[in-house]
mmCIF file of C-alpha atoms in Angstrom:
data_model
loop_
_atom_site.group_PDB
_atom_site.id
_atom_site.type_symbol
_atom_site.label_atom_id
_atom_site.label_comp_id
_atom_site.label_asym_id
_atom_site.label_seq_id
_atom_site.Cartn_x
_atom_site.Cartn_y
_atom_site.Cartn_z
ATOM 1 C CA MET O 1 -15.310 -5.772 14.409
ATOM 2 C CA THR O 2 -16.146 -4.483 11.369
ATOM 3 C CA ILE O 3 -14.122 -3.089 7.958
ATOM 4 C CA GLY O 4 -14.563 0.887 7.834
ATOM 5 C CA VAL O 5 -14.319 3.390 4.690
ATOM 6 C CA THR O 6 -11.715 5.834 4.549
ATOM 7 C CA THR O 7 -9.304 7.189 1.958
ATOM 8 C CA ILE O 8 -5.241 8.350 0.367
ATOM 9 C CA ARG O 9 -4.187 11.252 2.625
ATOM 10 C CA ASN O 10 -4.284 14.626 0.078
ATOM 11 C CA VAL O 11 -7.099 13.655 -1.893
ATOM 12 C CA THR O 12 -9.478 16.270 -3.379
ATOM 13 C CA ARG O 13 -13.195 17.012 -1.347
ATOM 14 C CA THR O 14 -14.677 14.701 -5.213
ATOM 15 C CA VAL O 15 -12.733 11.945 -3.524
ATOM 16 C CA LYS O 16 -13.685 12.227 0.216
ATOM 17 C CA GLU O 17 -17.645 12.855 -0.607
ATOM 18 C CA GLU O 18 -17.586 9.494 -2.934
ATOM 19 C CA ALA O 19 -16.235 7.692 0.065
ATOM 20 C CA TRP O 20 -18.185 8.611 2.531
ATOM 21 C CA ARG O 21 -21.672 8.369 -0.162
ATOM 22 C CA ARG O 22 -19.923 4.200 -1.042
ATOM 23 C CA ALA O 23 -19.375 3.918 2.846
ATOM 24 C CA GLU O 24 -23.728 4.480 3.355
ATOM 25 C CA ALA O 25 -24.541 2.937 0.709
ATOM 26 C CA LEU O 26 -22.470 -0.554 2.424
ATOM 27 C CA GLY O 27 -23.503 0.209 5.335
ATOM 28 C CA LEU O 28 -20.024 0.768 6.709
ATOM 29 C CA PRO O 29 -19.131 3.773 9.306
ATOM 30 C CA PHE O 30 -16.418 6.345 7.187
ATOM 31 C CA PHE O 31 -13.322 8.043 8.842
ATOM 32 C CA ARG O 32 -11.838 10.745 8.066
ATOM 33 C CA ARG O 33 -8.082 9.291 7.291
ATOM 34 C CA GLU O 34 -5.107 10.386 9.997
ATOM 35 C CA GLY O 35 -2.245 9.145 10.853
ATOM 36 C CA THR O 36 -1.562 5.335 9.138
ATOM 37 C CA LEU O 37 -3.788 3.116 8.577
ATOM 38 C CA ASP O 38 -2.259 0.583 10.725
ATOM 39 C CA ASP O 39 -3.193 3.107 12.936
ATOM 40 C CA MET O 40 -6.605 3.553 12.449
ATOM 41 C CA ILE O 41 -7.537 -0.277 12.511
ATOM 42 C CA SER O 42 -6.308 -0.114 15.788
ATOM 43 C CA THR O 43 -7.717 2.900 17.046
ATOM 44 C CA PHE O 44 -11.274 1.436 15.780
ATOM 45 C CA ARG O 45 -10.717 -2.157 16.568
ATOM 46 C CA LEU O 46 -11.218 -3.336 12.719
ATOM 47 C CA GLU O 47 -11.116 -5.707 10.312
ATOM 48 C CA GLY O 48 -9.874 -3.954 7.506
ATOM 49 C CA LEU O 49 -10.211 -0.997 5.985
ATOM 50 C CA LEU O 50 -11.610 0.255 2.400
ATOM 51 C CA VAL O 51 -9.165 2.663 0.798
ATOM 52 C CA TYR O 52 -10.621 5.127 -1.541
ATOM 53 C CA GLY O 53 -8.176 7.732 -4.039
ATOM 54 C CA LYS O 54 -7.764 9.126 -7.424
ATOM 55 C CA ASP O 55 -7.679 4.981 -8.398
ATOM 56 C CA LEU O 56 -9.708 2.418 -7.775
ATOM 57 C CA PRO O 57 -10.812 1.043 -3.506
ATOM 58 C CA TYR O 58 -8.528 -1.395 -2.222
ATOM 59 C CA TYR O 59 -8.466 -3.167 0.873
ATOM 60 C CA TYR O 60 -5.669 -2.916 3.344
ATOM 61 C CA ALA O 61 -5.695 -5.236 6.286
ATOM 62 C CA GLY O 62 -2.786 -4.526 8.234
ATOM 63 C CA ARG O 63 -0.610 -7.948 6.880
ATOM 64 C CA GLY O 64 -1.626 -7.170 3.369
ATOM 65 C CA GLU O 65 -3.510 -5.124 0.967
ATOM 66 C CA TYR O 66 -5.582 -6.199 -2.384
ATOM 67 C CA HIS O 67 -5.644 -4.542 -5.392
ATOM 68 C CA TYR O 68 -8.264 -5.250 -8.361
ATOM 69 C CA HIS O 69 -5.904 -6.725 -11.277
ATOM 70 C CA PHE O 70 -6.861 -9.704 -13.983
ATOM 71 C CA GLY O 71 -4.578 -12.012 -12.784
ATOM 72 C CA THR O 72 -4.281 -15.512 -14.215
ATOM 73 C CA ALA O 73 -7.341 -13.830 -16.630
ATOM 74 C CA VAL O 74 -4.672 -12.546 -18.938
ATOM 75 C CA LEU O 75 -2.401 -15.839 -19.185
ATOM 76 C CA ARG O 76 -5.797 -18.278 -19.428
ATOM 77 C CA LYS O 77 -6.900 -16.106 -22.675
ATOM 78 C CA GLU O 78 -3.730 -16.392 -24.230
ATOM 79 C CA GLN O 79 -3.498 -19.899 -23.502
ATOM 80 C CA MET O 80 -7.414 -20.281 -24.914
ATOM 81 C CA LYS O 81 -6.384 -18.220 -28.087
ATOM 82 C CA GLN O 82 -2.935 -20.721 -28.970
ATOM 83 C CA GLY O 83 -5.639 -23.525 -29.176
ATOM 84 C CA HIS O 84 -5.624 -24.724 -25.709
ATOM 85 C CA GLU O 85 -8.346 -25.998 -23.955
ATOM 86 C CA ASP O 86 -9.118 -23.439 -20.348
ATOM 87 C CA ARG O 87 -10.440 -26.714 -18.083
ATOM 88 C CA LEU O 88 -13.194 -24.326 -16.332
ATOM 89 C CA CYS O 89 -14.731 -23.309 -20.055
ATOM 90 C CA ARG O 90 -14.491 -26.628 -21.429
ATOM 91 C CA LEU O 91 -17.183 -27.486 -19.030
ATOM 92 C CA LEU O 92 -19.531 -25.095 -19.969
ATOM 93 C CA PRO O 93 -22.232 -26.147 -22.372
ATOM 94 C CA GLU O 94 -22.526 -24.872 -26.236
ATOM 95 C CA LYS O 95 -25.647 -22.910 -26.382
ATOM 96 C CA GLU O 96 -26.141 -19.627 -27.476
ATOM 97 C CA GLY O 97 -26.945 -17.401 -25.086
ATOM 98 C CA LEU O 98 -25.741 -19.491 -22.595
ATOM 99 C CA SER O 99 -26.419 -17.901 -18.753
ATOM 100 C CA VAL O 100 -23.895 -18.289 -16.248
ATOM 101 C CA LEU O 101 -23.912 -17.758 -12.271
ATOM 102 C CA ASP O 102 -20.930 -17.608 -10.998
ATOM 103 C CA ALA O 103 -21.785 -17.833 -7.295
ATOM 104 C CA THR O 104 -18.698 -16.960 -5.840
ATOM 105 C CA PHE O 105 -16.929 -13.924 -7.819
ATOM 106 C CA GLY O 106 -13.481 -13.493 -5.160
ATOM 107 C CA GLN O 107 -11.117 -11.707 -7.324
ATOM 108 C CA GLY O 108 -13.252 -12.233 -10.424
ATOM 109 C CA GLY O 109 -10.808 -14.302 -12.888
ATOM 110 C CA ASP O 110 -13.135 -17.278 -13.546
ATOM 111 C CA SER O 111 -15.868 -14.777 -14.145
ATOM 112 C CA LEU O 112 -13.917 -13.192 -16.743
ATOM 113 C CA THR O 113 -12.148 -15.891 -18.303
ATOM 114 C CA MET O 114 -16.377 -17.309 -18.632
ATOM 115 C CA SER O 115 -17.327 -14.024 -19.622
ATOM 116 C CA TRP O 116 -14.091 -13.316 -22.731
ATOM 117 C CA PHE O 117 -14.915 -17.167 -23.837
ATOM 118 C CA LEU O 118 -18.223 -16.758 -23.861
ATOM 119 C CA GLY O 119 -18.282 -13.157 -25.932
ATOM 120 C CA ASN O 120 -21.168 -11.974 -26.883
ATOM 121 C CA TRP O 121 -23.387 -15.140 -27.182
ATOM 122 C CA GLY O 122 -23.758 -15.755 -23.619
ATOM 123 C CA HIS O 123 -23.123 -13.433 -20.051
ATOM 124 C CA VAL O 124 -22.012 -13.938 -16.653
ATOM 125 C CA THR O 125 -23.737 -12.767 -13.886
ATOM 126 C CA ALA O 126 -21.531 -13.201 -10.103
ATOM 127 C CA LEU O 127 -22.153 -12.946 -6.524
ATOM 128 C CA GLU O 128 -19.880 -11.651 -4.254
ATOM 129 C CA LYS O 129 -20.774 -11.373 -0.232
ATOM 130 C CA SER O 130 -17.765 -9.960 1.041
ATOM 131 C CA ARG O 131 -18.871 -5.905 1.100
ATOM 132 C CA ALA O 132 -15.246 -5.121 0.307
ATOM 133 C CA LEU O 133 -14.887 -7.730 -2.451
ATOM 134 C CA TYR O 134 -17.626 -5.975 -4.302
ATOM 135 C CA GLU O 135 -17.009 -2.887 -3.706
ATOM 136 C CA ILE O 136 -13.215 -3.381 -5.288
ATOM 137 C CA GLY O 137 -15.277 -5.628 -8.168
ATOM 138 C CA GLN O 138 -18.341 -3.103 -9.192
ATOM 139 C CA ALA O 139 -15.418 -0.309 -8.808
ATOM 140 C CA ALA O 140 -13.496 -2.611 -11.681
ATOM 141 C CA ILE O 141 -16.437 -3.414 -13.636
ATOM 142 C CA ALA O 142 -17.558 0.346 -14.082
ATOM 143 C CA SER O 143 -14.350 1.945 -14.777
ATOM 144 C CA PHE O 144 -10.992 -0.600 -14.440
ATOM 145 C CA ARG O 145 -9.050 -0.341 -17.859
ATOM 146 C CA ASP O 146 -5.817 -2.398 -19.178
ATOM 147 C CA PRO O 147 -4.760 -0.830 -22.643
ATOM 148 C CA LYS O 148 -2.604 -3.163 -23.364
ATOM 149 C CA ASP O 149 -5.783 -5.523 -23.225
ATOM 150 C CA LYS O 150 -8.835 -4.370 -25.087
ATOM 151 C CA GLU O 151 -10.245 -7.616 -25.343
ATOM 152 C CA LEU O 152 -10.330 -8.266 -21.518
ATOM 153 C CA THR O 153 -11.425 -5.295 -20.698
ATOM 154 C CA GLU O 154 -14.502 -5.461 -22.795
ATOM 155 C CA ALA O 155 -15.307 -8.940 -21.473
ATOM 156 C CA LEU O 156 -15.070 -7.128 -17.746
ATOM 157 C CA ARG O 157 -17.616 -4.068 -18.886
ATOM 158 C CA ARG O 158 -20.249 -6.953 -19.393
ATOM 159 C CA ILE O 159 -20.279 -9.168 -16.384
ATOM 160 C CA THR O 160 -23.290 -8.419 -13.878
ATOM 161 C CA LEU O 161 -22.861 -8.432 -10.212
ATOM 162 C CA ILE O 162 -24.550 -8.258 -7.244
ATOM 163 C CA HIS O 163 -24.011 -8.067 -3.550
ATOM 164 C CA GLY O 164 -24.979 -10.896 -1.887
ATOM 165 C CA ASP O 165 -24.513 -14.691 -0.567
ATOM 166 C CA PHE O 166 -25.395 -17.367 -2.789
ATOM 167 C CA LEU O 167 -27.276 -19.111 -0.534
ATOM 168 C CA SER O 168 -29.881 -16.536 0.025
ATOM 169 C CA PHE O 169 -29.894 -15.937 -3.632
ATOM 170 C CA LEU O 170 -30.682 -19.183 -4.456
ATOM 171 C CA ARG O 171 -33.734 -19.556 -1.813
ATOM 172 C CA GLU O 172 -35.194 -16.148 -3.996
ATOM 173 C CA VAL O 173 -34.532 -16.584 -7.242
ATOM 174 C CA GLY O 174 -37.221 -18.985 -9.932
ATOM 175 C CA PRO O 175 -36.679 -22.561 -11.482
ATOM 176 C CA LYS O 176 -33.809 -22.961 -14.528
ATOM 177 C CA SER O 177 -32.775 -18.978 -13.834
ATOM 178 C CA PHE O 178 -29.186 -20.077 -15.222
ATOM 179 C CA ASP O 179 -28.044 -22.795 -17.206
ATOM 180 C CA VAL O 180 -24.937 -22.915 -15.668
ATOM 181 C CA ILE O 181 -24.154 -22.181 -11.707
ATOM 182 C CA TYR O 182 -20.556 -22.064 -10.620
ATOM 183 C CA PHE O 183 -19.000 -22.470 -7.185
ATOM 184 C CA ASP O 184 -14.801 -21.673 -6.601
ATOM 185 C CA PRO O 185 -15.425 -21.470 -2.429
ATOM 186 C CA MET O 186 -12.736 -20.090 -0.407
ATOM 187 C CA PHE O 187 -10.739 -23.103 -0.272
ATOM 188 C CA LYS O 188 -9.615 -23.643 3.804
ATOM 189 C CA ALA O 189 -6.239 -24.995 2.811
ATOM 190 C CA PRO O 190 -5.650 -22.576 0.843
ATOM 191 C CA VAL O 191 -2.605 -23.433 -2.419
ATOM 192 C CA LYS O 192 0.451 -22.440 -2.289
ATOM 193 C CA ARG O 193 -0.659 -19.360 0.425
ATOM 194 C CA ARG O 194 3.253 -17.873 0.892
ATOM 195 C CA GLU O 195 3.998 -17.994 -3.324
ATOM 196 C CA ASN O 196 0.305 -16.434 -4.436
ATOM 197 C CA ASN O 197 0.503 -13.669 -1.347
ATOM 198 C CA MET O 198 -3.033 -13.907 -1.309
ATOM 199 C CA GLU O 199 -3.246 -12.645 2.549
ATOM 200 C CA GLY O 200 -4.980 -9.142 2.058
ATOM 201 C CA PHE O 201 -7.708 -10.741 -0.388
ATOM 202 C CA ARG O 202 -8.050 -13.882 1.945
ATOM 203 C CA ARG O 203 -8.809 -11.731 4.944
ATOM 204 C CA ALA O 204 -11.707 -9.549 3.079
ATOM 205 C CA ALA O 205 -12.881 -12.918 1.439
ATOM 206 C CA SER O 206 -16.122 -14.840 2.786
ATOM 207 C CA TYR O 207 -15.580 -18.050 3.521
ATOM 208 C CA ASP O 208 -19.314 -19.800 3.230
ATOM 209 C CA SER O 209 -19.148 -22.916 2.861
ATOM 210 C CA LEU O 210 -20.820 -24.653 -0.146
ATOM 211 C CA THR O 211 -23.061 -26.999 1.717
ATOM 212 C CA GLU O 212 -25.350 -29.681 0.722
ATOM 213 C CA GLU O 213 -28.386 -27.492 0.683
ATOM 214 C CA ALA O 214 -26.845 -25.066 -1.419
ATOM 215 C CA LEU O 215 -26.337 -27.891 -4.043
ATOM 216 C CA GLU O 216 -30.305 -28.663 -3.588
ATOM 217 C CA LEU O 217 -31.139 -25.000 -4.447
ATOM 218 C CA ALA O 218 -28.748 -24.579 -7.012
ATOM 219 C CA ARG O 219 -30.163 -27.664 -9.104
ATOM 220 C CA LYS O 220 -33.240 -26.109 -9.102
ATOM 221 C CA ALA O 221 -32.031 -22.617 -9.977
ATOM 222 C CA ALA O 222 -29.609 -23.930 -12.806
ATOM 223 C CA GLY O 223 -31.277 -25.425 -16.143
ATOM 224 C CA MET O 224 -28.729 -27.388 -17.332
ATOM 225 C CA ARG O 225 -25.474 -27.837 -14.993
ATOM 226 C CA ILE O 226 -23.436 -26.635 -11.975
ATOM 227 C CA ILE O 227 -19.516 -26.844 -11.455
ATOM 228 C CA VAL O 228 -18.063 -26.877 -8.641
ATOM 229 C CA LYS O 229 -13.919 -26.227 -7.832
ATOM 230 C CA GLU O 230 -12.681 -27.442 -5.262
ATOM 231 C CA ARG O 231 -9.650 -29.501 -3.778
ATOM 232 C CA PRO O 232 -8.863 -32.920 -5.416
ATOM 233 C CA PHE O 233 -9.712 -34.641 -1.753
ATOM 234 C CA SER O 234 -12.960 -32.153 -0.924
ATOM 235 C CA ARG O 235 -15.305 -34.284 0.943
ATOM 236 C CA LEU O 236 -17.743 -32.590 -0.902
ATOM 237 C CA PHE O 237 -17.088 -34.671 -4.071
ATOM 238 C CA SER O 238 -18.138 -38.123 -2.545
ATOM 239 C CA THR O 239 -22.069 -36.933 -1.850
ATOM 240 C CA GLY O 240 -22.958 -38.920 -5.082
ATOM 241 C CA PHE O 241 -24.610 -35.708 -6.299
ATOM 242 C CA PHE O 242 -21.709 -35.487 -9.008
ATOM 243 C CA ARG O 243 -21.697 -37.139 -12.463
ATOM 244 C CA PHE O 244 -17.964 -36.898 -13.044
ATOM 245 C CA VAL O 245 -14.868 -34.977 -10.946
ATOM 246 C CA ASP O 246 -12.088 -33.800 -13.140
ATOM 247 C CA ARG O 247 -9.351 -34.491 -11.036
ATOM 248 C CA ARG O 248 -5.244 -34.229 -13.062
ATOM 249 C CA ARG O 249 -2.277 -35.188 -12.321
ATOM 250 C CA GLY O 250 -0.134 -32.740 -10.408
ATOM 251 C CA GLN O 251 -2.937 -30.110 -10.465
ATOM 252 C CA SER O 252 -4.324 -28.735 -6.886
ATOM 253 C CA THR O 253 -7.745 -28.113 -7.731
ATOM 254 C CA ALA O 254 -10.512 -30.375 -9.193
ATOM 255 C CA TYR O 255 -13.922 -29.823 -11.180
ATOM 256 C CA GLY O 256 -17.215 -31.408 -9.812
ATOM 257 C CA VAL O 257 -19.871 -31.479 -12.339
ATOM 258 C CA ILE O 258 -23.718 -31.994 -11.827
ATOM 259 C CA ASP O 259 -25.705 -32.313 -14.868
ATOM 260 C CA VAL O 260 -29.485 -31.629 -14.163
#
């Protein structure tokens, strides 16, 4: 099964043509909108649909849908402005012009938070394997705008998003291509799944595992540090790669650090 591309009802010819062009660029089938999205998924045996309209494209997967939003980056930015540390940003080395590779873009919250934190003193490049999440993220970087939060809008514009998987990408890049490489793979044991209402996003996401091979490749491609976000009980943290793991009581996630 694959995903397809379609439009909302009653769209202009311009929107239809843009959706068709994006489908072709992504290597996905385009379907003229007919009936409900659920009917189309059933008829064409699809996992889900990228839906284009007047606003940003979104992903529809029957039991859930995913629209781009700033998410927790808003709260994290405000907390840092009030003088509180962000668990991820505090692990970034202090260096002018710091280059960060977020190898698992997903919803983009970590990329956005780091981009705001670095400002014009660094740059975030991100990878996303999922065609749906890449397309939604790229559209957001190009045109999403929150008039109430110009700082995060500007930080979003500074992110460079690349469509690809981290294993293939790391095999191709040269030594020390980025100062920091960050991984936040999709958890197989999701955090508060029902409360977070993440079904649409989880259906669109890639579930590539972070392997020892990937960490070895990252050690060659990173000039200063590798940071991994995982569940505190993850077996990955017992591999011997990590200098330390930031586990905190009451926190459902942990950050492991490898210095290179």
